[in-house]
Amino acid sequence: MFEASLAQSAILKKVLDAIKDLLNEANFECTDDGIKVQAMDNSHVSLVSLELRSDGFEKYRCDRNLSMGVNLASMAKIMRCSSNSDKVTIKAQDDNPDKVSFIFESSNQERISDYEMKLMDIDADQLGIPDTEYSCVVKMPSAEFARICKDLNQFGESLVISCSKEGIKFSTSGDLGSANVKLAQTTDADKDDAVTIEMRSPVTLTFACRYLNHFTKATPLSSQVQLSMSDEIPLLVEYRIGDMGCIKYYLAPKIDD
Amino acid sequence: TTTQKTIHNYFEWA
């Protein structure tokens, strides 16, 4: 038996919006600790790692570890049938379920709807993600990061991110011309609009702008985003999901031949 | 020119 409830479906809708364009399907691994999803996009250029801890749910029960193969477009369709303020309960009866139920309850309890979704067999092994001490870790407003990715995507396919003591610079160029956005570190680190940089050594890396734009679908989840970079390894873009978990995107760099 | 690397270039199967 698996059962997990959230007081408001809005958070689950945002989580799904953050991954559904990048991934077609994924296994939701449910354990006593919570729900984890790890999956790569079709081209295996990026990897999504999602964690929702059990203590962040209003109610959570997972008698046996289970893996639910989910078509994310189908789940998104179902989640769109909920109101943001609805309580949502995810329920699977068997230890090896072939379907999962979503129950939405309005705040006044006057409307209860349930949707059953067929599960899939997804043959996907997990990847081991090495612990890394990154050369640069930048925290910045998530809306600013989304704006930069959107603006610069108009100029070129590749985005160069350079990080140094002075700040972080995003650059691109293409047929139309070139574009640069520089952000300096702010003095007040506690505010939502703060830009903070922890640097061991400066880094310059090139990434496909298209994927970065996909990652910014997570913007509604968190006011801040964290970018972690080291030379010639994947960029880590991380959004917190309240106090209950986080969504991490890894993006393989483009390397000069 | 630049080459797009894949995740497999960096992360191993667990």
PDB file of C-alpha atoms in Angstrom:
ATOM      1  CA  MET A   1       0.000   0.000   0.000  1.00  0.00           C
ATOM      2  CA  PHE A   2       1.253   3.451  -0.951  1.00  0.00           C
ATOM      3  CA  GLU A   3      -0.517   6.656   0.024  1.00  0.00           C
ATOM      4  CA  ALA A   4       0.774  10.219   0.013  1.00  0.00           C
ATOM      5  CA  SER A   5      -1.200  13.422   0.565  1.00  0.00           C
ATOM      6  CA  LEU A   6      -0.326  17.033  -0.011  1.00  0.00           C
ATOM      7  CA  ALA A   7      -2.435  19.870   1.421  1.00  0.00           C
ATOM      8  CA  GLN A   8      -2.372  21.723  -1.901  1.00  0.00           C
ATOM      9  CA  SER A   9      -2.075  20.261  -5.360  1.00  0.00           C
ATOM     10  CA  ALA A  10      -0.361  23.435  -6.632  1.00  0.00           C
ATOM     11  CA  ILE A  11       3.070  22.207  -5.562  1.00  0.00           C
ATOM     12  CA  LEU A  12       2.706  18.900  -7.420  1.00  0.00           C
ATOM     13  CA  LYS A  13       1.434  20.745 -10.507  1.00  0.00           C
ATOM     14  CA  LYS A  14       4.523  22.973 -10.437  1.00  0.00           C
ATOM     15  CA  VAL A  15       6.812  19.971 -10.011  1.00  0.00           C
ATOM     16  CA  LEU A  16       5.222  18.277 -12.996  1.00  0.00           C
ATOM     17  CA  ASP A  17       5.427  21.435 -15.120  1.00  0.00           C
ATOM     18  CA  ALA A  18       9.135  21.527 -14.279  1.00  0.00           C
ATOM     19  CA  ILE A  19       9.843  18.097 -15.799  1.00  0.00           C
ATOM     20  CA  LYS A  20       7.125  17.208 -18.304  1.00  0.00           C
ATOM     21  CA  ASP A  21       8.632  19.036 -21.301  1.00  0.00           C
ATOM     22  CA  LEU A  22      12.062  17.541 -20.742  1.00  0.00           C
ATOM     23  CA  LEU A  23      11.016  13.954 -20.010  1.00  0.00           C
ATOM     24  CA  ASN A  24       8.375  11.770 -21.630  1.00  0.00           C
ATOM     25  CA  GLU A  25       8.265   9.163 -18.907  1.00  0.00           C
ATOM     26  CA  ALA A  26       9.979   8.359 -15.635  1.00  0.00           C
ATOM     27  CA  ASN A  27       9.968   5.900 -12.766  1.00  0.00           C
ATOM     28  CA  PHE A  28       8.718   7.331  -9.465  1.00  0.00           C
ATOM     29  CA  GLU A  29      10.666   5.396  -6.824  1.00  0.00           C
ATOM     30  CA  CYS A  30       8.679   5.378  -3.596  1.00  0.00           C
ATOM     31  CA  THR A  31      10.251   4.399  -0.278  1.00  0.00           C
ATOM     32  CA  ASP A  32       9.711   5.209   3.387  1.00  0.00           C
ATOM     33  CA  ASP A  33      11.984   8.243   2.882  1.00  0.00           C
ATOM     34  CA  GLY A  34       9.866   9.734   0.113  1.00  0.00           C
ATOM     35  CA  ILE A  35       9.574   9.859  -3.665  1.00  0.00           C
ATOM     36  CA  LYS A  36      12.569  10.063  -6.001  1.00  0.00           C
ATOM     37  CA  VAL A  37      12.701  10.428  -9.757  1.00  0.00           C
ATOM     38  CA  GLN A  38      15.839  10.216 -11.855  1.00  0.00           C
ATOM     39  CA  ALA A  39      15.641  10.346 -15.643  1.00  0.00           C
ATOM     40  CA  MET A  40      17.477  11.633 -18.691  1.00  0.00           C
ATOM     41  CA  ASP A  41      15.993  13.494 -21.644  1.00  0.00           C
ATOM     42  CA  ASN A  42      15.760  11.575 -24.924  1.00  0.00           C
ATOM     43  CA  SER A  43      19.162  12.803 -26.125  1.00  0.00           C
ATOM     44  CA  HIS A  44      20.850  11.944 -22.798  1.00  0.00           C
ATOM     45  CA  VAL A  45      22.304  15.454 -22.665  1.00  0.00           C
ATOM     46  CA  SER A  46      20.561  16.350 -19.401  1.00  0.00           C
ATOM     47  CA  LEU A  47      19.489  14.474 -16.309  1.00  0.00           C
ATOM     48  CA  VAL A  48      16.705  15.321 -13.873  1.00  0.00           C
ATOM     49  CA  SER A  49      16.879  14.273 -10.243  1.00  0.00           C
ATOM     50  CA  LEU A  50      13.795  15.016  -8.173  1.00  0.00           C
ATOM     51  CA  GLU A  51      13.352  14.367  -4.468  1.00  0.00           C
ATOM     52  CA  LEU A  52      10.201  14.801  -2.367  1.00  0.00           C
ATOM     53  CA  ARG A  53      10.852  13.785   1.233  1.00  0.00           C
ATOM     54  CA  SER A  54       8.124  11.903   3.113  1.00  0.00           C
ATOM     55  CA  ASP A  55       8.140  14.406   6.012  1.00  0.00           C
ATOM     56  CA  GLY A  56       7.037  17.140   3.608  1.00  0.00           C
ATOM     57  CA  PHE A  57       3.739  15.356   2.927  1.00  0.00           C
ATOM     58  CA  GLU A  58       0.665  15.872   5.081  1.00  0.00           C
ATOM     59  CA  LYS A  59       0.274  12.100   5.184  1.00  0.00           C
ATOM     60  CA  TYR A  60       2.722   9.507   3.871  1.00  0.00           C
ATOM     61  CA  ARG A  61       2.608   5.744   4.012  1.00  0.00           C
ATOM     62  CA  CYS A  62       4.792   3.373   2.001  1.00  0.00           C
ATOM     63  CA  ASP A  63       4.673  -0.213   3.278  1.00  0.00           C
ATOM     64  CA  ARG A  64       7.037  -1.590   0.643  1.00  0.00           C
ATOM     65  CA  ASN A  65       9.392   0.087  -1.794  1.00  0.00           C
ATOM     66  CA  LEU A  66       7.716   0.434  -5.161  1.00  0.00           C
ATOM     67  CA  SER A  67       8.505   1.821  -8.559  1.00  0.00           C
ATOM     68  CA  MET A  68       5.770   3.527 -10.568  1.00  0.00           C
ATOM     69  CA  GLY A  69       6.424   4.013 -14.280  1.00  0.00           C
ATOM     70  CA  VAL A  70       4.662   7.235 -15.182  1.00  0.00           C
ATOM     71  CA  ASN A  71       3.861   8.815 -18.523  1.00  0.00           C
ATOM     72  CA  LEU A  72       4.364  12.447 -17.544  1.00  0.00           C
ATOM     73  CA  ALA A  73       2.004  13.887 -20.166  1.00  0.00           C
ATOM     74  CA  SER A  74      -0.777  11.662 -18.779  1.00  0.00           C
ATOM     75  CA  MET A  75      -0.021  12.690 -15.208  1.00  0.00           C
ATOM     76  CA  ALA A  76       0.019  16.366 -16.263  1.00  0.00           C
ATOM     77  CA  LYS A  77      -3.441  15.932 -17.824  1.00  0.00           C
ATOM     78  CA  ILE A  78      -4.759  14.536 -14.565  1.00  0.00           C
ATOM     79  CA  MET A  79      -3.092  17.190 -12.409  1.00  0.00           C
ATOM     80  CA  ARG A  80      -4.700  19.883 -14.563  1.00  0.00           C
ATOM     81  CA  CYS A  81      -8.069  18.546 -13.385  1.00  0.00           C
ATOM     82  CA  SER A  82      -7.281  19.720  -9.844  1.00  0.00           C
ATOM     83  CA  SER A  83      -7.664  23.201  -8.402  1.00  0.00           C
ATOM     84  CA  ASN A  84      -4.513  24.648  -6.892  1.00  0.00           C
ATOM     85  CA  SER A  85      -6.043  24.654  -3.410  1.00  0.00           C
ATOM     86  CA  ASP A  86      -7.294  21.044  -3.613  1.00  0.00           C
ATOM     87  CA  LYS A  87      -5.835  18.476  -1.302  1.00  0.00           C
ATOM     88  CA  VAL A  88      -4.269  15.737  -3.412  1.00  0.00           C
ATOM     89  CA  THR A  89      -3.776  12.103  -2.434  1.00  0.00           C
ATOM     90  CA  ILE A  90      -1.754   9.649  -4.520  1.00  0.00           C
ATOM     91  CA  LYS A  91      -2.670   6.051  -3.845  1.00  0.00           C
ATOM     92  CA  ALA A  92      -1.525   2.651  -5.121  1.00  0.00           C
ATOM     93  CA  GLN A  93      -2.992  -0.529  -3.678  1.00  0.00           C
ATOM     94  CA  ASP A  94      -0.535  -3.244  -4.648  1.00  0.00           C
ATOM     95  CA  ASP A  95       3.161  -3.710  -4.026  1.00  0.00           C
ATOM     96  CA  ASN A  96       3.632  -3.979  -7.755  1.00  0.00           C
ATOM     97  CA  PRO A  97       0.881  -1.705  -9.046  1.00  0.00           C
ATOM     98  CA  ASP A  98      -0.239  -1.373 -12.649  1.00  0.00           C
ATOM     99  CA  LYS A  99      -2.292   1.718 -11.856  1.00  0.00           C
ATOM    100  CA  VAL A 100      -2.261   4.666  -9.475  1.00  0.00           C
ATOM    101  CA  SER A 101      -5.092   6.888  -8.226  1.00  0.00           C
ATOM    102  CA  PHE A 102      -5.140  10.633  -7.751  1.00  0.00           C
ATOM    103  CA  ILE A 103      -7.840  11.963  -5.426  1.00  0.00           C
ATOM    104  CA  PHE A 104      -8.564  15.692  -5.324  1.00  0.00           C
ATOM    105  CA  GLU A 105     -10.598  17.186  -2.464  1.00  0.00           C
ATOM    106  CA  SER A 106     -11.761  20.801  -2.482  1.00  0.00           C
ATOM    107  CA  SER A 107     -10.957  22.831   0.641  1.00  0.00           C
ATOM    108  CA  ASN A 108     -14.604  22.770   1.744  1.00  0.00           C
ATOM    109  CA  GLN A 109     -14.781  18.975   1.137  1.00  0.00           C
ATOM    110  CA  GLU A 110     -17.785  19.487  -1.155  1.00  0.00           C
ATOM    111  CA  ARG A 111     -16.098  18.247  -4.308  1.00  0.00           C
ATOM    112  CA  ILE A 112     -14.121  15.031  -4.439  1.00  0.00           C
ATOM    113  CA  SER A 113     -12.788  13.693  -7.723  1.00  0.00           C
ATOM    114  CA  ASP A 114     -10.616  10.697  -8.415  1.00  0.00           C
ATOM    115  CA  TYR A 115      -8.625   9.763 -11.478  1.00  0.00           C
ATOM    116  CA  GLU A 116      -6.957   6.458 -12.144  1.00  0.00           C
ATOM    117  CA  MET A 117      -3.864   6.338 -14.318  1.00  0.00           C
ATOM    118  CA  LYS A 118      -2.334   3.269 -15.926  1.00  0.00           C
ATOM    119  CA  LEU A 119       1.327   2.746 -15.112  1.00  0.00           C
ATOM    120  CA  MET A 120       4.031   1.688 -17.551  1.00  0.00           C
ATOM    121  CA  ASP A 121       7.001  -0.670 -17.402  1.00  0.00           C
ATOM    122  CA  ILE A 122       9.992   1.577 -17.879  1.00  0.00           C
ATOM    123  CA  ASP A 123      13.317  -0.133 -18.224  1.00  0.00           C
ATOM    124  CA  ALA A 124      15.691   2.532 -16.956  1.00  0.00           C
ATOM    125  CA  ASP A 125      18.746   1.980 -14.784  1.00  0.00           C
ATOM    126  CA  GLN A 126      19.877   4.612 -12.339  1.00  0.00           C
ATOM    127  CA  LEU A 127      23.050   6.579 -12.819  1.00  0.00           C
ATOM    128  CA  GLY A 128      25.494   7.210  -9.998  1.00  0.00           C
ATOM    129  CA  ILE A 129      26.062  10.928  -9.583  1.00  0.00           C
ATOM    130  CA  PRO A 130      29.480  11.566  -8.038  1.00  0.00           C
ATOM    131  CA  ASP A 131      29.801  13.983  -5.108  1.00  0.00           C
ATOM    132  CA  THR A 132      31.544  17.024  -6.483  1.00  0.00           C
ATOM    133  CA  GLU A 133      33.175  20.056  -4.910  1.00  0.00           C
ATOM    134  CA  TYR A 134      32.342  22.632  -7.526  1.00  0.00           C
ATOM    135  CA  SER A 135      34.695  25.464  -8.496  1.00  0.00           C
ATOM    136  CA  CYS A 136      31.852  27.995  -8.488  1.00  0.00           C
ATOM    137  CA  VAL A 137      28.474  27.962  -6.767  1.00  0.00           C
ATOM    138  CA  VAL A 138      26.169  30.846  -7.674  1.00  0.00           C
ATOM    139  CA  LYS A 139      22.838  31.615  -6.066  1.00  0.00           C
ATOM    140  CA  MET A 140      20.634  34.072  -7.899  1.00  0.00           C
ATOM    141  CA  PRO A 141      16.954  34.969  -8.309  1.00  0.00           C
ATOM    142  CA  SER A 142      15.269  32.227 -10.323  1.00  0.00           C
ATOM    143  CA  ALA A 143      13.238  34.784 -12.318  1.00  0.00           C
ATOM    144  CA  GLU A 144      16.460  36.574 -13.336  1.00  0.00           C
ATOM    145  CA  PHE A 145      17.996  33.297 -14.528  1.00  0.00           C
ATOM    146  CA  ALA A 146      14.820  32.530 -16.521  1.00  0.00           C
ATOM    147  CA  ARG A 147      14.873  35.998 -18.085  1.00  0.00           C
ATOM    148  CA  ILE A 148      18.530  35.689 -19.120  1.00  0.00           C
ATOM    149  CA  CYS A 149      18.008  32.225 -20.672  1.00  0.00           C
ATOM    150  CA  LYS A 150      14.934  33.433 -22.575  1.00  0.00           C
ATOM    151  CA  ASP A 151      16.527  36.677 -23.769  1.00  0.00           C
ATOM    152  CA  LEU A 152      19.809  35.114 -24.875  1.00  0.00           C
ATOM    153  CA  ASN A 153      18.117  32.144 -26.568  1.00  0.00           C
ATOM    154  CA  GLN A 154      17.106  34.578 -29.321  1.00  0.00           C
ATOM    155  CA  PHE A 155      20.749  35.144 -30.280  1.00  0.00           C
ATOM    156  CA  GLY A 156      22.351  31.726 -30.379  1.00  0.00           C
ATOM    157  CA  GLU A 157      22.098  28.043 -29.566  1.00  0.00           C
ATOM    158  CA  SER A 158      25.032  28.081 -27.157  1.00  0.00           C
ATOM    159  CA  LEU A 159      25.320  30.017 -23.938  1.00  0.00           C
ATOM    160  CA  VAL A 160      28.724  30.673 -22.385  1.00  0.00           C
ATOM    161  CA  ILE A 161      28.653  31.041 -18.616  1.00  0.00           C
ATOM    162  CA  SER A 162      31.724  32.633 -17.021  1.00  0.00           C
ATOM    163  CA  CYS A 163      32.054  32.927 -13.292  1.00  0.00           C
ATOM    164  CA  SER A 164      34.724  34.845 -11.419  1.00  0.00           C
ATOM    165  CA  LYS A 165      35.096  36.856  -8.215  1.00  0.00           C
ATOM    166  CA  GLU A 166      33.572  39.877  -9.933  1.00  0.00           C
ATOM    167  CA  GLY A 167      30.355  38.130 -10.875  1.00  0.00           C
ATOM    168  CA  ILE A 168      28.707  35.827 -13.361  1.00  0.00           C
ATOM    169  CA  LYS A 169      28.491  36.545 -17.091  1.00  0.00           C
ATOM    170  CA  PHE A 170      26.184  34.943 -19.653  1.00  0.00           C
ATOM    171  CA  SER A 171      27.192  35.389 -23.314  1.00  0.00           C
ATOM    172  CA  THR A 172      25.971  34.207 -26.686  1.00  0.00           C
ATOM    173  CA  SER A 173      26.345  35.105 -30.345  1.00  0.00           C
ATOM    174  CA  GLY A 174      24.719  34.187 -33.629  1.00  0.00           C
ATOM    175  CA  ASP A 175      23.624  35.520 -37.014  1.00  0.00           C
ATOM    176  CA  LEU A 176      21.849  38.488 -35.491  1.00  0.00           C
ATOM    177  CA  GLY A 177      24.734  39.609 -33.289  1.00  0.00           C
ATOM    178  CA  SER A 178      25.879  38.990 -29.778  1.00  0.00           C
ATOM    179  CA  ALA A 179      24.572  39.411 -26.249  1.00  0.00           C
ATOM    180  CA  ASN A 180      26.109  39.615 -22.780  1.00  0.00           C
ATOM    181  CA  VAL A 181      24.480  39.835 -19.368  1.00  0.00           C
ATOM    182  CA  LYS A 182      26.692  40.394 -16.321  1.00  0.00           C
ATOM    183  CA  LEU A 183      25.474  40.092 -12.750  1.00  0.00           C
ATOM    184  CA  ALA A 184      27.562  41.370  -9.869  1.00  0.00           C
ATOM    185  CA  GLN A 185      27.443  39.834  -6.429  1.00  0.00           C
ATOM    186  CA  THR A 186      25.014  41.724  -4.189  1.00  0.00           C
ATOM    187  CA  THR A 187      25.847  42.953  -0.696  1.00  0.00           C
ATOM    188  CA  ASP A 188      22.798  41.593   1.126  1.00  0.00           C
ATOM    189  CA  ALA A 189      22.904  37.798   0.834  1.00  0.00           C
ATOM    190  CA  ASP A 190      19.655  37.124   2.688  1.00  0.00           C
ATOM    191  CA  LYS A 191      17.221  38.700   0.276  1.00  0.00           C
ATOM    192  CA  ASP A 192      15.292  36.847  -2.439  1.00  0.00           C
ATOM    193  CA  ASP A 193      16.910  39.071  -5.092  1.00  0.00           C
ATOM    194  CA  ALA A 194      20.450  38.388  -3.856  1.00  0.00           C
ATOM    195  CA  VAL A 195      23.234  37.159  -6.122  1.00  0.00           C
ATOM    196  CA  THR A 196      25.945  35.306  -4.186  1.00  0.00           C
ATOM    197  CA  ILE A 197      29.048  33.602  -5.507  1.00  0.00           C
ATOM    198  CA  GLU A 198      31.261  31.071  -3.753  1.00  0.00           C
ATOM    199  CA  MET A 199      34.381  30.608  -5.856  1.00  0.00           C
ATOM    200  CA  ARG A 200      37.421  28.358  -5.565  1.00  0.00           C
ATOM    201  CA  SER A 201      38.612  29.061  -9.113  1.00  0.00           C
ATOM    202  CA  PRO A 202      37.065  30.855 -12.092  1.00  0.00           C
ATOM    203  CA  VAL A 203      35.112  28.762 -14.598  1.00  0.00           C
ATOM    204  CA  THR A 204      33.985  29.270 -18.194  1.00  0.00           C
ATOM    205  CA  LEU A 205      31.658  26.679 -19.708  1.00  0.00           C
ATOM    206  CA  THR A 206      29.419  26.422 -22.780  1.00  0.00           C
ATOM    207  CA  PHE A 207      25.909  24.928 -22.710  1.00  0.00           C
ATOM    208  CA  ALA A 208      22.981  24.404 -25.057  1.00  0.00           C
ATOM    209  CA  CYS A 209      20.573  27.262 -24.359  1.00  0.00           C
ATOM    210  CA  ARG A 210      17.544  25.113 -25.214  1.00  0.00           C
ATOM    211  CA  TYR A 211      18.052  22.862 -22.185  1.00  0.00           C
ATOM    212  CA  LEU A 212      18.644  25.769 -19.823  1.00  0.00           C
ATOM    213  CA  ASN A 213      15.286  27.154 -20.955  1.00  0.00           C
ATOM    214  CA  HIS A 214      13.677  23.808 -20.140  1.00  0.00           C
ATOM    215  CA  PHE A 215      15.131  23.945 -16.625  1.00  0.00           C
ATOM    216  CA  THR A 216      13.620  27.380 -16.018  1.00  0.00           C
ATOM    217  CA  LYS A 217      10.153  25.765 -16.091  1.00  0.00           C
ATOM    218  CA  ALA A 218      10.930  25.118 -12.398  1.00  0.00           C
ATOM    219  CA  THR A 219      11.013  28.876 -11.676  1.00  0.00           C
ATOM    220  CA  PRO A 220       7.577  28.948  -9.932  1.00  0.00           C
ATOM    221  CA  LEU A 221       8.885  26.459  -7.353  1.00  0.00           C
ATOM    222  CA  SER A 222      11.515  28.708  -5.801  1.00  0.00           C
ATOM    223  CA  SER A 223      12.554  32.364  -5.694  1.00  0.00           C
ATOM    224  CA  GLN A 224      16.232  31.381  -5.914  1.00  0.00           C
ATOM    225  CA  VAL A 225      18.179  29.012  -8.156  1.00  0.00           C
ATOM    226  CA  GLN A 226      21.636  27.606  -7.511  1.00  0.00           C
ATOM    227  CA  LEU A 227      24.134  27.014 -10.339  1.00  0.00           C
ATOM    228  CA  SER A 228      27.159  24.814  -9.556  1.00  0.00           C
ATOM    229  CA  MET A 229      30.009  24.625 -12.061  1.00  0.00           C
ATOM    230  CA  SER A 230      33.430  23.079 -12.535  1.00  0.00           C
ATOM    231  CA  ASP A 231      35.484  22.819 -15.695  1.00  0.00           C
ATOM    232  CA  GLU A 232      34.434  20.080 -18.110  1.00  0.00           C
ATOM    233  CA  ILE A 233      31.729  18.486 -15.954  1.00  0.00           C
ATOM    234  CA  PRO A 234      27.940  18.876 -16.078  1.00  0.00           C
ATOM    235  CA  LEU A 235      26.372  22.062 -14.774  1.00  0.00           C
ATOM    236  CA  LEU A 236      24.060  21.527 -11.780  1.00  0.00           C
ATOM    237  CA  VAL A 237      20.958  23.750 -11.705  1.00  0.00           C
ATOM    238  CA  GLU A 238      19.045  23.315  -8.467  1.00  0.00           C
ATOM    239  CA  TYR A 239      15.648  24.564  -7.271  1.00  0.00           C
ATOM    240  CA  ARG A 240      14.345  23.926  -3.770  1.00  0.00           C
ATOM    241  CA  ILE A 241      10.791  22.671  -3.360  1.00  0.00           C
ATOM    242  CA  GLY A 242       9.834  24.415  -0.103  1.00  0.00           C
ATOM    243  CA  ASP A 243      11.141  22.392   2.849  1.00  0.00           C
ATOM    244  CA  MET A 244      10.246  19.071   1.263  1.00  0.00           C
ATOM    245  CA  GLY A 245      12.865  18.498  -1.381  1.00  0.00           C
ATOM    246  CA  CYS A 246      14.510  19.775  -4.495  1.00  0.00           C
ATOM    247  CA  ILE A 247      14.761  19.366  -8.227  1.00  0.00           C
ATOM    248  CA  LYS A 248      18.230  19.099  -9.727  1.00  0.00           C
ATOM    249  CA  TYR A 249      19.033  19.358 -13.409  1.00  0.00           C
ATOM    250  CA  TYR A 250      22.419  18.273 -14.729  1.00  0.00           C
ATOM    251  CA  LEU A 251      23.496  19.475 -18.166  1.00  0.00           C
ATOM    252  CA  ALA A 252      26.499  18.095 -20.048  1.00  0.00           C
ATOM    253  CA  PRO A 253      28.664  20.901 -21.448  1.00  0.00           C
ATOM    254  CA  LYS A 254      29.668  21.608 -25.026  1.00  0.00           C
ATOM    255  CA  ILE A 255      33.411  21.121 -25.320  1.00  0.00           C
ATOM    256  CA  ASP A 256      35.745  22.778 -27.855  1.00  0.00           C
ATOM    257  CA  ASP A 257      37.137  20.293 -30.364  1.00  0.00           C
TER     258      ASP A 257
ATOM    259  CA  THR B   1      33.445  24.228 -33.172  1.00  0.00           C
ATOM    260  CA  THR B   2      32.074  22.630 -30.029  1.00  0.00           C
ATOM    261  CA  THR B   3      30.794  19.115 -29.394  1.00  0.00           C
ATOM    262  CA  GLN B   4      27.795  18.459 -27.198  1.00  0.00           C
ATOM    263  CA  LYS B   5      28.769  15.881 -24.565  1.00  0.00           C
ATOM    264  CA  THR B   6      26.229  13.482 -23.073  1.00  0.00           C
ATOM    265  CA  ILE B   7      25.564  12.628 -19.434  1.00  0.00           C
ATOM    266  CA  HIS B   8      27.169   9.218 -20.065  1.00  0.00           C
ATOM    267  CA  ASN B   9      30.502  10.957 -20.595  1.00  0.00           C
ATOM    268  CA  TYR B  10      30.432  11.861 -16.879  1.00  0.00           C
ATOM    269  CA  PHE B  11      28.084   9.650 -14.850  1.00  0.00           C
ATOM    270  CA  GLU B  12      28.344   5.859 -14.576  1.00  0.00           C
ATOM    271  CA  TRP B  13      25.467   3.406 -14.267  1.00  0.00           C
ATOM    272  CA  ALA B  14      24.849   2.828 -10.572  1.00  0.00           C
TER     273      ALA B  14
END
